Amino acid sequence: MYFLLTVTSFLVFFPVLYAFMISFMSGPEILQGRFFPEAFKFDNYAKVFDRLPLLKYLLNSFIVSLTVMIGQLAVCSLAAYAFVFIPFKGREFVFFLFISTMMIPWEATMIPNFFTIQKLDWLNTYQGMSLPFFALAFGTFLLRQHFKTIPKELQEASQIAGLSRFAFFWKVILPVSKTSLVTLGAYGFLTTWNMYLWPLLITTNSSVRTVQIGLKQLQSQEMSTDWGVVMAGVIVVIIPTLLLLFIGQKQLQKGLSQGALK
């Protein structure tokens, strides 16, 4: 079993490992089809920062991803709380209508969202890149499934203690839902960090553009792409996401399975 896990893990991680090796190679070495570079030199990494304002792109991606993560946690947790702990007529119908939006492809809503952002004069702004992603049906579903496992007696006890609905949400629900919140936060951060099409659509200058657009610029600046430099940029970009995955792996696994296991 461990042998199979080792082999499959190597196969999954091989593209990242190969990109890491290429990031140290020169053009002739790559054309020779080598796997290991002759020497581990950081020339390609220096060229990445010379050709692009990569630090600015990294900062932009971090700001947008963090904003989306916080926005999704706030909106989805409040929506899930309403669907579980606040009874109202047609609650189940509204929830399933809300969840049905997951079947609508993002491309179908991109043009209306673009016109909305344009009317608000939010092109080339952080809020234009982040606000359309605050309401996430998947995140609401994930938190709702976890909130349903919380005993109703806690709500009754809070009412006896005189807590308001928001106080119960803030002081009781959120503290016992840390695992699911961490899972949703990591999911939102990673998804936004890897987003390419929407930032490309609503930005026209490098002051607010993200790292994914920067990687594409490395491929289009010259007639013959320097793949060593491109792969160096790729490695720099994926380091934050790999760190987030390695640090929060157990929390992610617990959060994704918590709503399904009682």
Short mmCIF file of N, CA and C in Angstrom, two decimals, residues 42-163:
data_model
loop_
_atom_site.label_atom_id
_atom_site.label_comp_id
_atom_site.label_asym_id
_atom_site.label_seq_id
_atom_site.Cartn_x
_atom_site.Cartn_y
_atom_site.Cartn_z
N PHE A 42 20.98 30.33 -10.35
CA PHE A 42 19.75 31.09 -10.18
C PHE A 42 19.61 32.21 -11.21
N ASP A 43 20.24 32.03 -12.37
CA ASP A 43 20.17 33.06 -13.41
C ASP A 43 18.74 33.26 -13.90
N ASN A 44 18.01 32.17 -14.09
CA ASN A 44 16.63 32.28 -14.59
C ASN A 44 15.73 33.01 -13.60
N TYR A 45 15.96 32.78 -12.31
CA TYR A 45 15.16 33.47 -11.30
C TYR A 45 15.44 34.97 -11.30
N ALA A 46 16.71 35.32 -11.52
CA ALA A 46 17.05 36.75 -11.60
C ALA A 46 16.41 37.39 -12.83
N LYS A 47 16.36 36.64 -13.95
CA LYS A 47 15.76 37.17 -15.17
C LYS A 47 14.27 37.40 -15.01
N VAL A 48 13.60 36.54 -14.23
CA VAL A 48 12.15 36.71 -14.01
C VAL A 48 11.87 38.06 -13.36
N PHE A 49 12.62 38.39 -12.34
CA PHE A 49 12.39 39.65 -11.63
C PHE A 49 12.86 40.85 -12.44
N ASP A 50 13.78 40.62 -13.40
CA ASP A 50 14.21 41.71 -14.27
C ASP A 50 13.17 42.02 -15.34
N ARG A 51 12.53 40.98 -15.88
CA ARG A 51 11.58 41.17 -16.98
C ARG A 51 10.19 41.57 -16.53
N LEU A 52 9.85 41.23 -15.30
CA LEU A 52 8.49 41.51 -14.82
C LEU A 52 8.55 42.16 -13.45
N PRO A 53 7.56 42.99 -13.12
CA PRO A 53 7.41 43.46 -11.73
C PRO A 53 6.75 42.37 -10.89
N LEU A 54 7.47 41.24 -10.74
CA LEU A 54 6.87 40.05 -10.15
C LEU A 54 6.46 40.27 -8.70
N LEU A 55 7.26 41.03 -7.95
CA LEU A 55 6.89 41.29 -6.56
C LEU A 55 5.57 42.05 -6.48
N LYS A 56 5.35 42.99 -7.40
CA LYS A 56 4.09 43.73 -7.44
C LYS A 56 2.94 42.79 -7.80
N TYR A 57 3.17 41.90 -8.76
CA TYR A 57 2.14 40.94 -9.13
C TYR A 57 1.81 40.01 -7.97
N LEU A 58 2.84 39.56 -7.26
CA LEU A 58 2.62 38.69 -6.10
C LEU A 58 1.81 39.41 -5.03
N LEU A 59 2.14 40.67 -4.79
CA LEU A 59 1.39 41.45 -3.80
C LEU A 59 -0.06 41.63 -4.24
N ASN A 60 -0.29 41.91 -5.52
CA ASN A 60 -1.66 42.05 -6.02
C ASN A 60 -2.45 40.75 -5.84
N SER A 61 -1.83 39.62 -6.19
CA SER A 61 -2.51 38.33 -6.04
C SER A 61 -2.82 38.05 -4.58
N PHE A 62 -1.90 38.39 -3.70
CA PHE A 62 -2.12 38.15 -2.28
C PHE A 62 -3.27 39.01 -1.76
N ILE A 63 -3.31 40.27 -2.15
CA ILE A 63 -4.39 41.17 -1.69
C ILE A 63 -5.75 40.68 -2.20
N VAL A 64 -5.83 40.35 -3.49
CA VAL A 64 -7.10 39.90 -4.06
C VAL A 64 -7.52 38.58 -3.45
N SER A 65 -6.60 37.63 -3.31
CA SER A 65 -6.94 36.31 -2.76
C SER A 65 -7.37 36.42 -1.31
N LEU A 66 -6.68 37.25 -0.54
CA LEU A 66 -7.04 37.42 0.87
C LEU A 66 -8.40 38.11 1.01
N THR A 67 -8.67 39.08 0.14
CA THR A 67 -9.97 39.78 0.18
C THR A 67 -11.10 38.81 -0.16
N VAL A 68 -10.91 38.00 -1.20
CA VAL A 68 -11.94 37.02 -1.58
C VAL A 68 -12.13 36.01 -0.46
N MET A 69 -11.06 35.57 0.15
CA MET A 69 -11.15 34.58 1.23
C MET A 69 -11.97 35.14 2.40
N ILE A 70 -11.67 36.35 2.83
CA ILE A 70 -12.41 36.96 3.95
C ILE A 70 -13.86 37.21 3.56
N GLY A 71 -14.09 37.69 2.34
CA GLY A 71 -15.45 37.93 1.88
C GLY A 71 -16.28 36.66 1.81
N GLN A 72 -15.70 35.59 1.30
CA GLN A 72 -16.42 34.32 1.23
C GLN A 72 -16.72 33.77 2.61
N LEU A 73 -15.78 33.87 3.52
CA LEU A 73 -16.03 33.38 4.88
C LEU A 73 -17.17 34.15 5.53
N ALA A 74 -17.21 35.46 5.34
CA ALA A 74 -18.27 36.27 5.95
C ALA A 74 -19.62 35.97 5.32
N VAL A 75 -19.71 36.03 4.00
CA VAL A 75 -20.99 35.85 3.31
C VAL A 75 -21.50 34.43 3.45
N CYS A 76 -20.64 33.45 3.22
CA CYS A 76 -21.09 32.05 3.25
C CYS A 76 -21.47 31.60 4.66
N SER A 77 -20.72 32.04 5.66
CA SER A 77 -21.07 31.64 7.03
C SER A 77 -22.39 32.25 7.47
N LEU A 78 -22.65 33.50 7.13
CA LEU A 78 -23.93 34.12 7.48
C LEU A 78 -25.09 33.48 6.73
N ALA A 79 -24.87 33.16 5.43
CA ALA A 79 -25.93 32.51 4.66
C ALA A 79 -26.21 31.12 5.19
N ALA A 80 -25.16 30.36 5.51
CA ALA A 80 -25.36 29.01 6.04
C ALA A 80 -26.05 29.06 7.40
N TYR A 81 -25.72 30.05 8.21
CA TYR A 81 -26.37 30.20 9.52
C TYR A 81 -27.86 30.47 9.34
N ALA A 82 -28.21 31.31 8.38
CA ALA A 82 -29.63 31.60 8.14
C ALA A 82 -30.36 30.36 7.66
N PHE A 83 -29.74 29.56 6.81
CA PHE A 83 -30.40 28.37 6.27
C PHE A 83 -30.56 27.26 7.31
N VAL A 84 -29.83 27.31 8.41
CA VAL A 84 -29.90 26.25 9.42
C VAL A 84 -30.65 26.72 10.67
N PHE A 85 -30.37 27.93 11.17
CA PHE A 85 -30.84 28.33 12.49
C PHE A 85 -31.95 29.38 12.47
N ILE A 86 -32.27 29.92 11.32
CA ILE A 86 -33.35 30.91 11.24
C ILE A 86 -34.49 30.34 10.39
N PRO A 87 -35.57 29.93 11.01
CA PRO A 87 -36.67 29.38 10.22
C PRO A 87 -37.45 30.47 9.49
N PHE A 88 -37.72 30.25 8.23
CA PHE A 88 -38.56 31.16 7.45
C PHE A 88 -39.23 30.37 6.34
N LYS A 89 -40.33 30.89 5.86
CA LYS A 89 -41.13 30.19 4.86
C LYS A 89 -40.35 30.04 3.55
N GLY A 90 -40.35 28.81 3.02
CA GLY A 90 -39.66 28.55 1.77
C GLY A 90 -38.15 28.43 1.91
N ARG A 91 -37.69 28.13 3.12
CA ARG A 91 -36.24 28.08 3.35
C ARG A 91 -35.57 27.01 2.50
N GLU A 92 -36.15 25.82 2.44
CA GLU A 92 -35.54 24.74 1.66
C GLU A 92 -35.53 25.06 0.17
N PHE A 93 -36.61 25.67 -0.31
CA PHE A 93 -36.68 26.03 -1.73
C PHE A 93 -35.62 27.07 -2.08
N VAL A 94 -35.48 28.07 -1.22
CA VAL A 94 -34.48 29.11 -1.47
C VAL A 94 -33.07 28.51 -1.45
N PHE A 95 -32.84 27.58 -0.52
CA PHE A 95 -31.52 26.96 -0.44
C PHE A 95 -31.20 26.17 -1.71
N PHE A 96 -32.14 25.35 -2.16
CA PHE A 96 -31.88 24.57 -3.37
C PHE A 96 -31.78 25.46 -4.61
N LEU A 97 -32.52 26.56 -4.62
CA LEU A 97 -32.37 27.52 -5.71
C LEU A 97 -30.98 28.13 -5.69
N PHE A 98 -30.51 28.44 -4.48
CA PHE A 98 -29.17 29.00 -4.32
C PHE A 98 -28.11 28.00 -4.76
N ILE A 99 -28.27 26.74 -4.36
CA ILE A 99 -27.30 25.70 -4.71
C ILE A 99 -27.31 25.41 -6.21
N SER A 100 -28.48 25.57 -6.84
CA SER A 100 -28.57 25.28 -8.28
C SER A 100 -27.68 26.20 -9.11
N THR A 101 -27.26 27.33 -8.55
CA THR A 101 -26.37 28.22 -9.30
C THR A 101 -25.01 27.59 -9.53
N MET A 102 -24.69 26.52 -8.82
CA MET A 102 -23.43 25.81 -9.05
C MET A 102 -23.41 25.18 -10.43
N MET A 103 -24.58 24.94 -11.02
CA MET A 103 -24.64 24.32 -12.35
C MET A 103 -24.45 25.34 -13.47
N ILE A 104 -24.46 26.62 -13.13
CA ILE A 104 -24.27 27.66 -14.14
C ILE A 104 -22.76 27.89 -14.32
N PRO A 105 -22.23 27.69 -15.50
CA PRO A 105 -20.78 27.90 -15.69
C PRO A 105 -20.40 29.36 -15.50
N TRP A 106 -19.21 29.56 -14.97
CA TRP A 106 -18.74 30.91 -14.70
C TRP A 106 -18.70 31.75 -15.97
N GLU A 107 -18.38 31.13 -17.11
CA GLU A 107 -18.30 31.86 -18.37
C GLU A 107 -19.64 32.49 -18.75
N ALA A 108 -20.75 31.87 -18.33
CA ALA A 108 -22.06 32.42 -18.67
C ALA A 108 -22.38 33.69 -17.90
N THR A 109 -21.76 33.89 -16.76
CA THR A 109 -22.01 35.09 -15.95
C THR A 109 -20.90 36.13 -16.09
N MET A 110 -19.87 35.82 -16.85
CA MET A 110 -18.72 36.72 -16.92
C MET A 110 -19.07 38.05 -17.58
N ILE A 111 -19.80 38.02 -18.70
CA ILE A 111 -20.14 39.26 -19.41
C ILE A 111 -21.06 40.16 -18.57
N PRO A 112 -22.14 39.63 -17.97
CA PRO A 112 -22.95 40.50 -17.08
C PRO A 112 -22.15 41.08 -15.92
N ASN A 113 -21.27 40.27 -15.34
CA ASN A 113 -20.43 40.78 -14.25
C ASN A 113 -19.50 41.88 -14.75
N PHE A 114 -18.98 41.70 -15.95
CA PHE A 114 -18.08 42.72 -16.51
C PHE A 114 -18.81 44.04 -16.69
N PHE A 115 -20.02 44.00 -17.25
CA PHE A 115 -20.79 45.23 -17.45
C PHE A 115 -21.14 45.89 -16.11
N THR A 116 -21.43 45.06 -15.10
CA THR A 116 -21.72 45.61 -13.77
C THR A 116 -20.50 46.33 -13.20
N ILE A 117 -19.34 45.67 -13.28
CA ILE A 117 -18.11 46.29 -12.79
C ILE A 117 -17.78 47.54 -13.57
N GLN A 118 -18.05 47.52 -14.87
CA GLN A 118 -17.78 48.69 -15.71
C GLN A 118 -18.68 49.86 -15.32
N LYS A 119 -19.98 49.58 -15.07
CA LYS A 119 -20.91 50.64 -14.66
C LYS A 119 -20.51 51.24 -13.31
N LEU A 120 -19.96 50.41 -12.44
CA LEU A 120 -19.53 50.90 -11.12
C LEU A 120 -18.17 51.59 -11.18
N ASP A 121 -17.56 51.61 -12.36
CA ASP A 121 -16.23 52.21 -12.54
C ASP A 121 -15.19 51.52 -11.67
N TRP A 122 -15.25 50.19 -11.66
CA TRP A 122 -14.32 49.40 -10.85
C TRP A 122 -13.31 48.64 -11.69
N LEU A 123 -13.14 49.00 -12.96
CA LEU A 123 -12.09 48.39 -13.76
C LEU A 123 -10.74 48.82 -13.20
N ASN A 124 -9.79 47.89 -13.24
CA ASN A 124 -8.44 48.14 -12.72
C ASN A 124 -8.46 48.46 -11.22
N THR A 125 -9.31 47.77 -10.48
CA THR A 125 -9.37 47.96 -9.03
C THR A 125 -9.40 46.61 -8.34
N TYR A 126 -8.99 46.59 -7.07
CA TYR A 126 -9.02 45.35 -6.30
C TYR A 126 -10.45 44.88 -6.05
N GLN A 127 -11.34 45.83 -5.77
CA GLN A 127 -12.73 45.42 -5.49
C GLN A 127 -13.39 44.83 -6.73
N GLY A 128 -13.02 45.29 -7.91
CA GLY A 128 -13.57 44.72 -9.13
C GLY A 128 -13.15 43.29 -9.34
N MET A 129 -11.94 42.95 -8.90
CA MET A 129 -11.45 41.58 -9.06
C MET A 129 -11.93 40.64 -7.96
N SER A 130 -12.39 41.19 -6.85
CA SER A 130 -12.72 40.33 -5.70
C SER A 130 -14.21 40.22 -5.39
N LEU A 131 -14.96 41.32 -5.45
CA LEU A 131 -16.36 41.31 -5.00
C LEU A 131 -17.26 40.30 -5.73
N PRO A 132 -17.11 40.07 -7.05
CA PRO A 132 -18.01 39.11 -7.70
C PRO A 132 -17.90 37.69 -7.17
N PHE A 133 -16.91 37.39 -6.34
CA PHE A 133 -16.69 36.01 -5.88
C PHE A 133 -17.02 35.82 -4.41
N PHE A 134 -17.63 36.84 -3.78
CA PHE A 134 -17.93 36.72 -2.35
C PHE A 134 -19.03 35.69 -2.09
N ALA A 135 -20.08 35.69 -2.90
CA ALA A 135 -21.20 34.76 -2.70
C ALA A 135 -20.89 33.46 -3.41
N LEU A 136 -20.54 32.43 -2.65
CA LEU A 136 -20.12 31.15 -3.19
C LEU A 136 -21.09 30.07 -2.75
N ALA A 137 -21.77 29.44 -3.71
CA ALA A 137 -22.75 28.41 -3.38
C ALA A 137 -22.09 27.21 -2.73
N PHE A 138 -20.93 26.81 -3.24
CA PHE A 138 -20.22 25.67 -2.65
C PHE A 138 -19.85 25.94 -1.20
N GLY A 139 -19.37 27.14 -0.91
CA GLY A 139 -19.00 27.48 0.45
C GLY A 139 -20.19 27.48 1.39
N THR A 140 -21.31 27.99 0.92
CA THR A 140 -22.53 27.98 1.74
C THR A 140 -22.98 26.56 2.01
N PHE A 141 -22.94 25.71 0.98
CA PHE A 141 -23.32 24.30 1.15
C PHE A 141 -22.39 23.60 2.14
N LEU A 142 -21.09 23.84 2.03
CA LEU A 142 -20.12 23.20 2.92
C LEU A 142 -20.37 23.59 4.37
N LEU A 143 -20.56 24.87 4.64
CA LEU A 143 -20.78 25.32 6.01
C LEU A 143 -22.15 24.90 6.52
N ARG A 144 -23.16 24.90 5.65
CA ARG A 144 -24.49 24.47 6.08
C ARG A 144 -24.46 23.02 6.54
N GLN A 145 -23.75 22.16 5.81
CA GLN A 145 -23.68 20.75 6.20
C GLN A 145 -23.02 20.59 7.56
N HIS A 146 -22.04 21.43 7.84
CA HIS A 146 -21.41 21.35 9.17
C HIS A 146 -22.31 21.94 10.24
N PHE A 147 -22.95 23.07 9.96
CA PHE A 147 -23.82 23.71 10.95
C PHE A 147 -24.97 22.77 11.35
N LYS A 148 -25.42 21.92 10.42
CA LYS A 148 -26.51 21.01 10.72
C LYS A 148 -26.11 19.95 11.74
N THR A 149 -24.80 19.71 11.91
CA THR A 149 -24.35 18.74 12.91
C THR A 149 -24.26 19.34 14.31
N ILE A 150 -24.41 20.66 14.43
CA ILE A 150 -24.34 21.32 15.74
C ILE A 150 -25.67 21.10 16.47
N PRO A 151 -25.64 20.63 17.70
CA PRO A 151 -26.89 20.34 18.42
C PRO A 151 -27.78 21.58 18.57
N LYS A 152 -29.07 21.38 18.37
CA LYS A 152 -30.03 22.48 18.53
C LYS A 152 -30.11 22.96 19.98
N GLU A 153 -29.68 22.07 20.91
CA GLU A 153 -29.73 22.46 22.32
C GLU A 153 -28.83 23.66 22.60
N LEU A 154 -27.76 23.81 21.81
CA LEU A 154 -26.89 24.98 21.99
C LEU A 154 -27.64 26.27 21.69
N GLN A 155 -28.48 26.23 20.67
CA GLN A 155 -29.27 27.42 20.34
C GLN A 155 -30.29 27.71 21.44
N GLU A 156 -30.92 26.67 21.95
CA GLU A 156 -31.90 26.87 23.02
C GLU A 156 -31.22 27.41 24.28
N ALA A 157 -30.03 26.90 24.58
CA ALA A 157 -29.30 27.38 25.76
C ALA A 157 -28.90 28.84 25.59
N SER A 158 -28.53 29.21 24.38
CA SER A 158 -28.14 30.60 24.14
C SER A 158 -29.33 31.54 24.27
N GLN A 159 -30.50 31.07 23.87
CA GLN A 159 -31.70 31.88 24.01
C GLN A 159 -32.06 32.08 25.48
N ILE A 160 -31.88 31.02 26.27
CA ILE A 160 -32.15 31.13 27.71
C ILE A 160 -31.15 32.09 28.36
N ALA A 161 -29.90 32.05 27.86
CA ALA A 161 -28.87 32.94 28.40
C ALA A 161 -29.02 34.38 27.92
N GLY A 162 -29.94 34.62 26.99
CA GLY A 162 -30.21 35.97 26.54
C GLY A 162 -29.34 36.44 25.38
N LEU A 163 -28.71 35.50 24.69
CA LEU A 163 -27.88 35.88 23.54
C LEU A 163 -28.75 36.19 22.33
#
